[in-house]
Short mmCIF file of C-alpha atoms in Angstrom, two decimals:
data_model
loop_
_atom_site.label_atom_id
_atom_site.label_comp_id
_atom_site.label_asym_id
_atom_site.label_seq_id
_atom_site.Cartn_x
_atom_site.Cartn_y
_atom_site.Cartn_z
CA MET U 919 -118.83 -201.57 -26.43
CA ALA U 920 -122.10 -201.51 -24.54
CA ALA U 921 -123.40 -197.82 -23.40
CA ALA U 922 -124.12 -199.24 -19.73
CA LEU U 923 -126.20 -202.07 -18.24
CA PRO U 924 -129.16 -202.65 -20.01
CA LEU U 925 -132.43 -203.02 -17.69
CA ALA U 926 -134.50 -206.51 -18.54
CA ALA U 927 -137.79 -205.66 -20.44
CA SER U 928 -139.74 -207.46 -22.99
CA ALA U 929 -141.75 -204.35 -24.72
CA LEU U 930 -141.03 -201.10 -25.83
CA ALA U 931 -142.77 -198.53 -23.32
CA ALA U 932 -143.93 -195.39 -24.01
CA CYS U 933 -144.52 -192.22 -22.35
CA GLY U 934 -145.09 -188.27 -23.11
CA SER U 935 -148.71 -186.56 -23.28
CA SER U 936 -150.84 -185.70 -26.30
CA GLY U 937 -150.95 -182.04 -25.98
CA PRO U 938 -151.28 -179.03 -28.73
CA GLY U 939 -150.17 -181.12 -31.37
CA GLY U 940 -151.51 -184.34 -31.10
CA GLY U 941 -152.50 -186.65 -33.83
CA GLY U 942 -150.42 -187.66 -36.62
CA ASP U 943 -147.83 -184.87 -36.28
CA ALA U 944 -146.61 -186.09 -33.29
CA LEU U 945 -142.83 -187.22 -33.56
CA ASP U 946 -141.67 -190.65 -32.00
CA VAL U 947 -138.37 -190.38 -30.28
CA TRP U 948 -136.45 -193.91 -29.12
CA VAL U 949 -134.41 -193.85 -26.07
CA TYR U 950 -132.11 -196.93 -24.70
CA GLN U 951 -133.93 -197.89 -21.69
CA ASP U 952 -132.19 -197.31 -18.54
CA ALA U 953 -131.83 -195.13 -15.63
CA SER U 954 -130.93 -192.07 -17.64
CA THR U 955 -134.29 -191.97 -19.32
CA VAL U 956 -135.62 -189.66 -16.78
CA VAL U 957 -133.42 -186.79 -18.12
CA GLN U 958 -135.10 -187.38 -21.78
CA GLU U 959 -138.42 -187.74 -20.23
CA ASP U 960 -138.02 -184.28 -18.59
CA LEU U 961 -136.79 -182.66 -21.65
CA ILE U 962 -139.57 -183.90 -23.72
CA ASN U 963 -141.80 -183.13 -21.18
CA ARG U 964 -140.66 -179.25 -21.51
CA PHE U 965 -140.42 -179.19 -25.34
CA ASN U 966 -144.23 -180.23 -25.37
CA ALA U 967 -145.49 -177.67 -23.03
CA GLN U 968 -144.03 -175.04 -25.79
CA SER U 969 -144.42 -177.12 -28.78
CA ASP U 970 -147.45 -177.09 -31.28
CA ILE U 971 -146.03 -180.51 -32.17
CA ASP U 972 -145.78 -183.00 -29.50
CA ILE U 973 -143.23 -185.57 -28.89
CA ASN U 974 -143.83 -189.06 -27.95
CA MET U 975 -141.13 -191.06 -25.95
CA VAL U 976 -140.32 -194.69 -26.98
CA SER U 977 -138.01 -196.72 -24.21
CA VAL U 978 -136.55 -199.51 -26.33
CA PRO U 979 -134.97 -202.40 -23.84
CA GLY U 980 -131.14 -202.14 -24.26
CA GLU U 981 -130.66 -206.18 -25.02
CA ASN U 982 -130.13 -206.14 -29.02
CA TYR U 983 -131.23 -202.27 -29.32
CA GLN U 984 -129.21 -202.21 -32.64
CA ASP U 985 -131.22 -205.10 -34.23
CA ARG U 986 -134.44 -203.37 -33.48
CA MET U 987 -133.29 -200.44 -34.59
CA ARG U 988 -132.16 -201.65 -37.92
CA THR U 989 -135.37 -203.82 -38.40
CA ALA U 990 -137.44 -200.63 -37.57
CA MET U 991 -135.48 -198.31 -39.93
CA GLY U 992 -135.98 -201.13 -43.02
CA GLY U 993 -139.81 -201.21 -42.15
CA GLY U 994 -142.86 -199.09 -41.80
CA ASP U 995 -142.44 -198.12 -38.24
CA ALA U 996 -139.20 -196.07 -38.10
CA PRO U 997 -138.88 -193.63 -35.16
CA ASP U 998 -138.78 -190.12 -36.23
CA ILE U 999 -135.50 -189.52 -33.71
CA PHE U 1000 -133.41 -192.28 -32.35
CA PHE U 1001 -130.78 -193.22 -30.03
CA ASN U 1002 -127.37 -194.58 -31.51
CA TRP U 1003 -123.70 -194.27 -31.04
CA GLY U 1004 -122.89 -192.55 -34.05
CA GLY U 1005 -120.05 -193.98 -36.51
CA GLY U 1006 -120.61 -197.57 -37.59
CA SER U 1007 -124.35 -197.45 -35.99
CA ILE U 1008 -125.50 -195.19 -38.58
CA SER U 1009 -123.48 -195.33 -41.54
CA ASP U 1010 -125.62 -197.58 -43.29
CA PHE U 1011 -128.59 -195.40 -42.78
CA VAL U 1012 -126.61 -192.58 -44.32
CA ALA U 1013 -125.59 -194.65 -47.54
CA GLU U 1014 -129.15 -195.02 -47.79
CA ASP U 1015 -130.10 -191.59 -47.40
CA GLN U 1016 -132.33 -192.76 -44.50
CA LEU U 1017 -131.07 -189.74 -42.13
CA VAL U 1018 -131.20 -185.61 -42.08
CA ASP U 1019 -127.86 -184.21 -42.72
CA LEU U 1020 -127.35 -181.97 -39.84
CA THR U 1021 -124.52 -179.90 -40.98
CA PRO U 1022 -126.20 -177.31 -42.43
CA TYR U 1023 -128.07 -176.36 -38.99
CA PHE U 1024 -124.57 -176.51 -37.21
CA GLU U 1025 -123.18 -174.01 -39.70
CA GLU U 1026 -126.07 -171.54 -39.35
CA ASP U 1027 -126.06 -171.59 -35.77
CA GLU U 1028 -122.73 -171.51 -34.18
CA GLU U 1029 -123.90 -171.54 -30.93
CA PHE U 1030 -125.56 -174.63 -31.49
CA ARG U 1031 -122.08 -176.25 -32.86
CA ASN U 1032 -119.92 -174.89 -30.22
CA ALA U 1033 -122.08 -176.24 -27.25
CA PHE U 1034 -120.40 -179.33 -27.87
CA VAL U 1035 -116.79 -180.63 -27.33
CA PRO U 1036 -115.77 -181.07 -30.94
CA THR U 1037 -113.89 -184.71 -30.91
CA VAL U 1038 -117.49 -185.90 -29.16
CA LEU U 1039 -119.47 -183.81 -31.91
CA ASP U 1040 -117.19 -185.32 -34.61
CA ALA U 1041 -118.03 -189.15 -33.85
CA ALA U 1042 -120.98 -188.51 -35.32
CA ALA U 1043 -119.94 -187.10 -38.73
CA ILE U 1044 -119.85 -189.52 -41.83
CA ASP U 1045 -117.51 -188.07 -44.23
CA GLY U 1046 -117.38 -185.11 -42.94
CA ARG U 1047 -121.31 -184.37 -42.51
CA TYR U 1048 -122.89 -184.13 -39.16
CA TYR U 1049 -125.78 -186.60 -38.41
CA GLY U 1050 -125.96 -186.88 -35.00
CA VAL U 1051 -126.28 -184.58 -31.47
CA PRO U 1052 -125.01 -185.64 -28.28
CA MET U 1053 -127.76 -186.40 -25.73
CA ARG U 1054 -126.01 -188.19 -22.94
CA GLY U 1055 -122.67 -188.10 -21.23
CA VAL U 1056 -119.16 -188.93 -22.41
CA GLN U 1057 -117.90 -192.78 -21.90
CA PRO U 1058 -114.20 -192.83 -22.25
CA VAL U 1059 -112.57 -196.23 -21.05
CA ILE U 1060 -110.62 -196.11 -17.62
CA LEU U 1061 -108.38 -197.96 -15.89
CA PHE U 1062 -109.77 -198.52 -12.37
CA TYR U 1063 -107.60 -199.83 -9.94
CA ASN U 1064 -108.15 -200.78 -5.81
CA GLN U 1065 -106.47 -198.23 -4.16
CA THR U 1066 -106.62 -200.37 -1.03
CA LEU U 1067 -104.81 -203.45 -2.65
CA PHE U 1068 -102.15 -200.77 -3.82
CA ASN U 1069 -101.66 -199.17 -0.49
CA ASP U 1070 -101.05 -202.88 1.02
CA PHE U 1071 -98.72 -203.81 -1.26
CA ASN U 1072 -96.89 -200.39 -1.62
CA VAL U 1073 -97.30 -199.99 -5.29
CA GLU U 1074 -98.41 -197.05 -7.55
CA PRO U 1075 -100.54 -196.76 -10.28
CA PRO U 1076 -98.90 -197.34 -13.71
CA GLU U 1077 -97.72 -194.88 -15.54
CA THR U 1078 -95.95 -196.84 -18.49
CA TYR U 1079 -96.79 -200.07 -19.80
CA GLU U 1080 -93.94 -201.42 -18.10
CA ASP U 1081 -95.13 -200.55 -14.96
CA PHE U 1082 -98.15 -202.26 -15.50
CA LEU U 1083 -96.09 -205.59 -16.17
CA ASN U 1084 -94.60 -205.50 -12.90
CA LEU U 1085 -97.67 -204.61 -11.10
CA VAL U 1086 -99.29 -207.96 -13.00
CA ASP U 1087 -96.35 -210.11 -11.34
CA THR U 1088 -96.70 -207.98 -8.26
CA PHE U 1089 -100.22 -209.11 -7.76
CA GLN U 1090 -99.73 -212.55 -9.12
CA ASP U 1091 -96.92 -213.09 -6.52
CA GLU U 1092 -99.53 -212.07 -4.04
CA GLY U 1093 -102.09 -214.52 -5.18
CA ILE U 1094 -104.58 -211.69 -6.53
CA THR U 1095 -105.70 -211.64 -10.04
CA PRO U 1096 -103.92 -208.54 -11.59
CA VAL U 1097 -106.75 -207.52 -13.60
CA ALA U 1098 -110.45 -208.10 -13.63
CA LEU U 1099 -111.90 -209.01 -17.25
CA GLY U 1100 -115.42 -209.84 -18.16
CA GLY U 1101 -114.23 -211.84 -21.42
CA GLY U 1102 -117.73 -213.74 -21.71
CA ASP U 1103 -118.53 -210.24 -23.52
CA ALA U 1104 -116.31 -209.71 -26.33
CA TRP U 1105 -116.35 -205.70 -25.79
CA THR U 1106 -114.54 -206.22 -22.69
CA GLU U 1107 -111.82 -207.78 -24.55
CA LEU U 1108 -111.81 -205.14 -27.27
CA MET U 1109 -111.04 -202.52 -24.92
CA TRP U 1110 -107.56 -203.52 -24.45
CA LEU U 1111 -106.91 -203.83 -28.01
CA GLU U 1112 -108.28 -200.49 -28.79
CA TYR U 1113 -105.81 -198.92 -26.07
CA LEU U 1114 -102.97 -201.31 -27.13
CA LEU U 1115 -103.24 -200.12 -30.52
CA ASP U 1116 -103.84 -196.70 -30.20
CA ARG U 1117 -100.73 -196.59 -27.77
CA GLN U 1118 -98.44 -198.36 -29.79
CA GLY U 1119 -99.44 -197.40 -33.75
CA GLY U 1120 -101.27 -194.30 -32.62
CA ALA U 1121 -105.01 -193.08 -33.70
CA GLU U 1122 -103.99 -192.95 -37.48
CA VAL U 1123 -104.27 -196.97 -37.36
CA PHE U 1124 -107.72 -197.51 -36.75
CA GLU U 1125 -108.80 -193.83 -38.52
CA THR U 1126 -107.53 -195.36 -41.47
CA ILE U 1127 -109.25 -198.69 -40.84
CA GLN U 1128 -112.57 -196.79 -40.00
CA SER U 1129 -112.24 -195.03 -43.25
CA GLY U 1130 -112.91 -198.10 -45.18
CA ASP U 1131 -109.19 -199.35 -45.92
CA MET U 1132 -108.95 -202.74 -44.53
CA SER U 1133 -105.44 -203.25 -45.82
CA ALA U 1134 -104.75 -200.95 -42.76
CA TRP U 1135 -105.40 -204.02 -40.45
CA GLY U 1136 -102.09 -205.20 -41.71
CA ASP U 1137 -100.17 -202.46 -40.24
CA PRO U 1138 -97.42 -203.48 -38.07
CA ALA U 1139 -98.83 -202.09 -34.97
CA VAL U 1140 -101.93 -204.16 -35.21
CA LEU U 1141 -99.95 -207.64 -35.06
CA GLU U 1142 -97.95 -205.56 -32.10
CA ALA U 1143 -100.75 -205.08 -30.28
CA ALA U 1144 -102.81 -208.22 -30.79
CA GLN U 1145 -99.18 -209.98 -29.66
CA MET U 1146 -99.65 -207.65 -26.38
CA ALA U 1147 -103.10 -208.73 -25.64
CA VAL U 1148 -102.16 -212.33 -26.22
CA ASP U 1149 -99.39 -211.93 -23.75
CA LEU U 1150 -101.25 -210.63 -20.92
CA THR U 1151 -103.91 -213.68 -21.54
CA GLU U 1152 -100.88 -216.22 -21.51
CA MET U 1153 -99.25 -214.63 -18.28
CA GLY U 1154 -102.02 -214.75 -16.19
CA ALA U 1155 -103.03 -211.25 -15.96
CA PHE U 1156 -106.89 -211.92 -16.36
CA GLY U 1157 -106.66 -214.83 -14.05
CA ASP U 1158 -108.10 -218.16 -15.31
CA ASN U 1159 -111.75 -217.79 -15.26
CA TYR U 1160 -112.16 -214.75 -17.60
CA ARG U 1161 -113.53 -216.46 -20.66
CA SER U 1162 -116.58 -217.31 -18.70
CA THR U 1163 -117.05 -214.33 -16.49
CA ARG U 1164 -119.43 -211.66 -17.75
CA TYR U 1165 -119.53 -207.82 -17.40
CA THR U 1166 -123.37 -207.31 -18.26
CA ASN U 1167 -124.53 -209.86 -15.23
CA ASP U 1168 -122.18 -207.73 -12.81
CA ALA U 1169 -120.55 -210.81 -12.32
CA ILE U 1170 -116.71 -208.98 -13.11
CA SER U 1171 -117.17 -205.57 -11.28
CA THR U 1172 -118.49 -207.93 -8.14
CA TYR U 1173 -115.24 -209.75 -8.20
CA PHE U 1174 -113.41 -206.68 -8.45
CA ALA U 1175 -115.31 -205.08 -5.73
CA GLN U 1176 -114.83 -207.92 -3.50
CA GLY U 1177 -111.03 -207.18 -3.79
CA GLU U 1178 -110.27 -210.18 -5.99
CA ALA U 1179 -108.45 -208.31 -8.97
CA ALA U 1180 -106.45 -205.26 -8.75
CA MET U 1181 -107.47 -203.43 -11.73
CA HIS U 1182 -110.37 -203.39 -14.07
CA LEU U 1183 -110.25 -201.55 -17.63
CA MET U 1184 -113.64 -200.48 -18.15
CA GLY U 1185 -115.73 -197.74 -19.54
CA SER U 1186 -116.58 -194.54 -17.41
CA TRP U 1187 -120.01 -196.19 -16.21
CA GLU U 1188 -118.23 -198.13 -13.92
CA TYR U 1189 -117.94 -195.73 -11.50
CA SER U 1190 -121.74 -195.51 -10.96
CA ASN U 1191 -122.22 -198.94 -11.38
CA GLN U 1192 -120.02 -199.59 -8.34
CA MET U 1193 -121.53 -196.75 -6.53
CA ALA U 1194 -124.90 -198.17 -6.73
CA ASN U 1195 -124.18 -202.12 -6.56
CA GLN U 1196 -121.02 -201.86 -4.10
CA PRO U 1197 -121.07 -198.46 -2.37
CA GLU U 1198 -118.76 -199.38 0.30
CA PHE U 1199 -116.32 -200.22 -2.16
CA ALA U 1200 -116.91 -197.52 -4.48
CA GLU U 1201 -116.54 -195.03 -1.07
CA ASN U 1202 -113.38 -196.41 0.07
CA ASP U 1203 -111.63 -198.41 -2.38
CA LEU U 1204 -112.03 -197.56 -5.99
CA ALA U 1205 -109.55 -195.60 -7.68
CA TYR U 1206 -108.57 -194.31 -11.26
CA THR U 1207 -106.08 -193.40 -13.76
CA VAL U 1208 -105.60 -193.23 -17.37
CA PHE U 1209 -104.22 -195.86 -19.88
CA PRO U 1210 -100.42 -196.52 -19.37
CA VAL U 1211 -97.71 -195.07 -22.16
CA ILE U 1212 -95.79 -197.66 -24.05
CA GLU U 1213 -92.77 -196.35 -24.68
CA GLY U 1214 -91.48 -195.90 -28.06
CA GLY U 1215 -95.18 -196.28 -29.19
CA ALA U 1216 -96.50 -193.51 -31.39
CA GLY U 1217 -99.71 -192.97 -29.37
CA ASP U 1218 -100.29 -189.97 -27.79
CA PRO U 1219 -100.62 -190.40 -24.01
CA ALA U 1220 -103.72 -188.11 -23.79
CA ALA U 1221 -105.58 -190.03 -26.75
CA ILE U 1222 -108.41 -191.85 -25.33
CA VAL U 1223 -110.90 -194.71 -26.78
CA GLY U 1224 -114.68 -195.35 -25.81
CA ASN U 1225 -117.65 -194.29 -26.84
CA PRO U 1226 -117.55 -190.36 -27.18
CA ALA U 1227 -121.39 -190.23 -26.40
CA ASN U 1228 -124.73 -191.34 -27.47
CA TYR U 1229 -126.84 -189.32 -30.07
CA TRP U 1230 -130.20 -188.70 -31.69
CA SER U 1231 -130.62 -188.58 -35.39
CA VAL U 1232 -133.59 -187.74 -37.34
CA ASN U 1233 -135.12 -189.70 -39.94
CA SER U 1234 -135.14 -188.18 -43.32
CA GLN U 1235 -138.87 -188.94 -43.95
CA VAL U 1236 -139.60 -186.22 -41.19
CA GLU U 1237 -140.29 -182.84 -43.38
CA GLY U 1238 -142.09 -179.62 -43.18
CA GLU U 1239 -142.97 -178.36 -39.77
CA ARG U 1240 -142.30 -181.69 -38.20
CA LEU U 1241 -138.44 -181.35 -39.09
CA GLU U 1242 -138.42 -177.79 -37.87
CA ALA U 1243 -140.24 -179.18 -34.71
CA ALA U 1244 -137.30 -181.93 -34.47
CA ILE U 1245 -134.60 -179.34 -35.07
CA GLU U 1246 -135.76 -177.40 -32.16
CA PHE U 1247 -135.82 -180.17 -30.17
CA LEU U 1248 -132.34 -181.10 -30.70
CA LYS U 1249 -130.85 -177.77 -29.89
CA MET U 1250 -132.51 -177.96 -26.37
CA THR U 1251 -130.06 -180.47 -25.94
CA ALA U 1252 -127.44 -177.52 -26.08
CA GLU U 1253 -128.82 -175.49 -23.23
CA PRO U 1254 -127.44 -175.22 -19.77
CA GLU U 1255 -130.74 -176.82 -18.05
CA TYR U 1256 -130.39 -180.00 -20.00
CA THR U 1257 -126.57 -179.94 -19.15
CA GLU U 1258 -127.48 -179.58 -15.61
CA ALA U 1259 -129.99 -182.49 -15.75
CA LEU U 1260 -127.38 -184.84 -16.83
CA ILE U 1261 -124.77 -183.69 -14.07
CA ALA U 1262 -127.38 -184.23 -11.50
CA ASN U 1263 -128.22 -187.57 -12.93
CA GLY U 1264 -124.36 -188.52 -12.51
CA GLU U 1265 -123.25 -188.13 -16.01
CA VAL U 1266 -120.66 -186.12 -17.49
CA PRO U 1267 -122.05 -183.96 -20.51
CA ALA U 1268 -120.33 -183.65 -23.93
CA ALA U 1269 -121.23 -179.84 -23.51
CA THR U 1270 -118.42 -177.24 -23.26
CA ASP U 1271 -120.13 -175.11 -21.02
CA ALA U 1272 -120.07 -178.40 -18.31
CA ASP U 1273 -116.98 -177.34 -16.86
CA GLU U 1274 -118.48 -174.87 -14.72
CA LEU U 1275 -121.06 -176.82 -13.53
CA LEU U 1276 -119.15 -180.14 -12.26
CA GLU U 1277 -119.59 -179.05 -8.41
CA GLN U 1278 -123.03 -179.94 -9.06
CA HIS U 1279 -122.31 -183.63 -10.02
CA PRO U 1280 -122.73 -186.24 -7.02
CA GLU U 1281 -119.00 -186.96 -7.23
CA PRO U 1282 -117.10 -183.82 -8.48
CA ASP U 1283 -113.98 -185.06 -8.30
CA TYR U 1284 -114.70 -187.98 -10.78
CA ALA U 1285 -116.29 -185.54 -12.89
CA ARG U 1286 -113.65 -183.49 -12.94
CA PHE U 1287 -111.65 -186.29 -13.85
CA VAL U 1288 -113.23 -187.76 -16.97
CA TYR U 1289 -114.19 -184.17 -18.64
CA ASP U 1290 -110.54 -182.95 -18.35
CA MET U 1291 -109.57 -186.43 -19.86
CA VAL U 1292 -112.19 -185.86 -22.47
CA MET U 1293 -111.29 -182.03 -23.15
CA ASN U 1294 -107.28 -182.81 -23.11
CA ALA U 1295 -107.72 -185.81 -25.64
CA PRO U 1296 -106.39 -185.08 -28.96
CA THR U 1297 -108.16 -187.86 -30.51
CA PHE U 1298 -111.39 -190.11 -29.06
CA GLN U 1299 -111.54 -192.88 -30.68
CA MET U 1300 -114.96 -194.59 -30.83
CA SER U 1301 -115.30 -198.21 -30.10
CA TRP U 1302 -114.42 -200.38 -32.60
CA ASN U 1303 -117.62 -202.48 -32.58
CA GLN U 1304 -119.35 -198.85 -32.83
CA ALA U 1305 -117.10 -197.29 -35.51
CA LEU U 1306 -117.32 -200.17 -37.83
CA PRO U 1307 -120.76 -201.28 -39.86
CA VAL U 1308 -121.93 -204.25 -38.24
CA ARG U 1309 -121.17 -206.53 -41.13
CA GLN U 1310 -117.60 -205.86 -39.90
CA ALA U 1311 -117.82 -205.59 -36.27
CA THR U 1312 -119.73 -208.73 -35.65
CA PRO U 1313 -117.34 -210.81 -36.89
CA MET U 1314 -114.70 -208.68 -35.53
CA ASP U 1315 -115.80 -209.58 -31.92
CA ASN U 1316 -115.97 -212.71 -32.66
CA ALA U 1317 -112.40 -213.02 -33.54
CA ILE U 1318 -111.23 -211.00 -31.06
CA GLN U 1319 -112.93 -213.52 -28.67
CA GLU U 1320 -111.27 -216.45 -30.51
CA MET U 1321 -107.90 -214.84 -30.15
CA PHE U 1322 -108.21 -213.87 -26.39
CA SER U 1323 -109.22 -217.50 -25.88
CA GLY U 1324 -106.28 -219.22 -27.97
CA GLN U 1325 -108.02 -220.35 -30.76
CA LEU U 1326 -106.50 -217.48 -33.23
CA THR U 1327 -102.85 -216.58 -33.22
CA PRO U 1328 -102.21 -212.64 -33.40
CA GLU U 1329 -101.05 -213.40 -37.24
CA GLU U 1330 -104.42 -215.18 -37.73
CA PHE U 1331 -106.53 -212.46 -36.29
CA VAL U 1332 -105.07 -209.79 -38.87
CA ALA U 1333 -105.38 -211.92 -41.57
CA GLU U 1334 -109.09 -212.48 -40.77
CA MET U 1335 -109.56 -208.70 -40.33
CA GLN U 1336 -107.74 -208.23 -43.39
CA ASP U 1337 -110.31 -210.07 -45.15
CA LEU U 1338 -113.15 -208.26 -43.68
#
């Protein structure tokens, strides 16, 4: 699942000054290039003003970021500290002893550890050890809907999955696509399967898969969730053109904003995306709710899926005074000043002290909804294509697209997943 819309760029861009440290002692920090880098740049400038070892920020274009990261970590130009999604995005590095185990630093500094929401911090843990520190806002997947359309047809946001299916029928009868879906990007379809499995089988099913037990793909709840997803495609819930429409070029968000679709399941960044690109729609029509409950399902209705956060991890080649500087830099992400900067930038931080600062958010009501959603969640399941190693995530994404397009049956999808 993507973190946000990437900015087009063809080369790495570096910023930061050569201050007191300078020379070969400086630390290179990679960030994912988008509008949020202004927050990280300010943090780096503050660090450099007080440290004998400088940090150079390197903005890496979002397109193919993970491939660039893996290539760099396998070569001679690896970053000292780098942006990632936790989970499967770093598991191979952990297996090769390429990352600093941050667990001892959390254990010796309770204030540092307690600065972050536990379910978010845990997403950067591998085998019970921590390898990342949250450095951006939380990104749960949310069911957005067009309040004006709902008012026009006198319907309410769905509380149960049966309610949702009734809404599909209602909007189809009115000639409106019930659900916007940018199926040209596999991760948009993945969101549906993630929530359907979570609500039907509970978080434990995918947690077992993530632990390395591929036989758990054979859990009956996986097949049930897959069949429910296929049923949605066959009943026309996503309209006729979802396979050729994409999110990453803003096409499906525009379609939603134009009133062509009633609902849109998307990461929390969709709100700021609509505010930037369709401000009138965002101001007058855009509403949001949690994914509905599947009655009789084993899942907790408060559980959520998405990107718990983005993280900074430290290359294990960083040692001595440079490692001490790197840890001091990471600890600055736990300070209120950094939390305030993220909020001012429109993000909802993974910080436990964010609650009292949310009124400073550009959209306080939305920020409160997202923050409460995360704080009250018993589990925050990382997007599957970030939770699993890339050797499993890529064929999984391909299989999901094939299932949504009718090339694989639910049974065939399950069989392919068990063979990963």
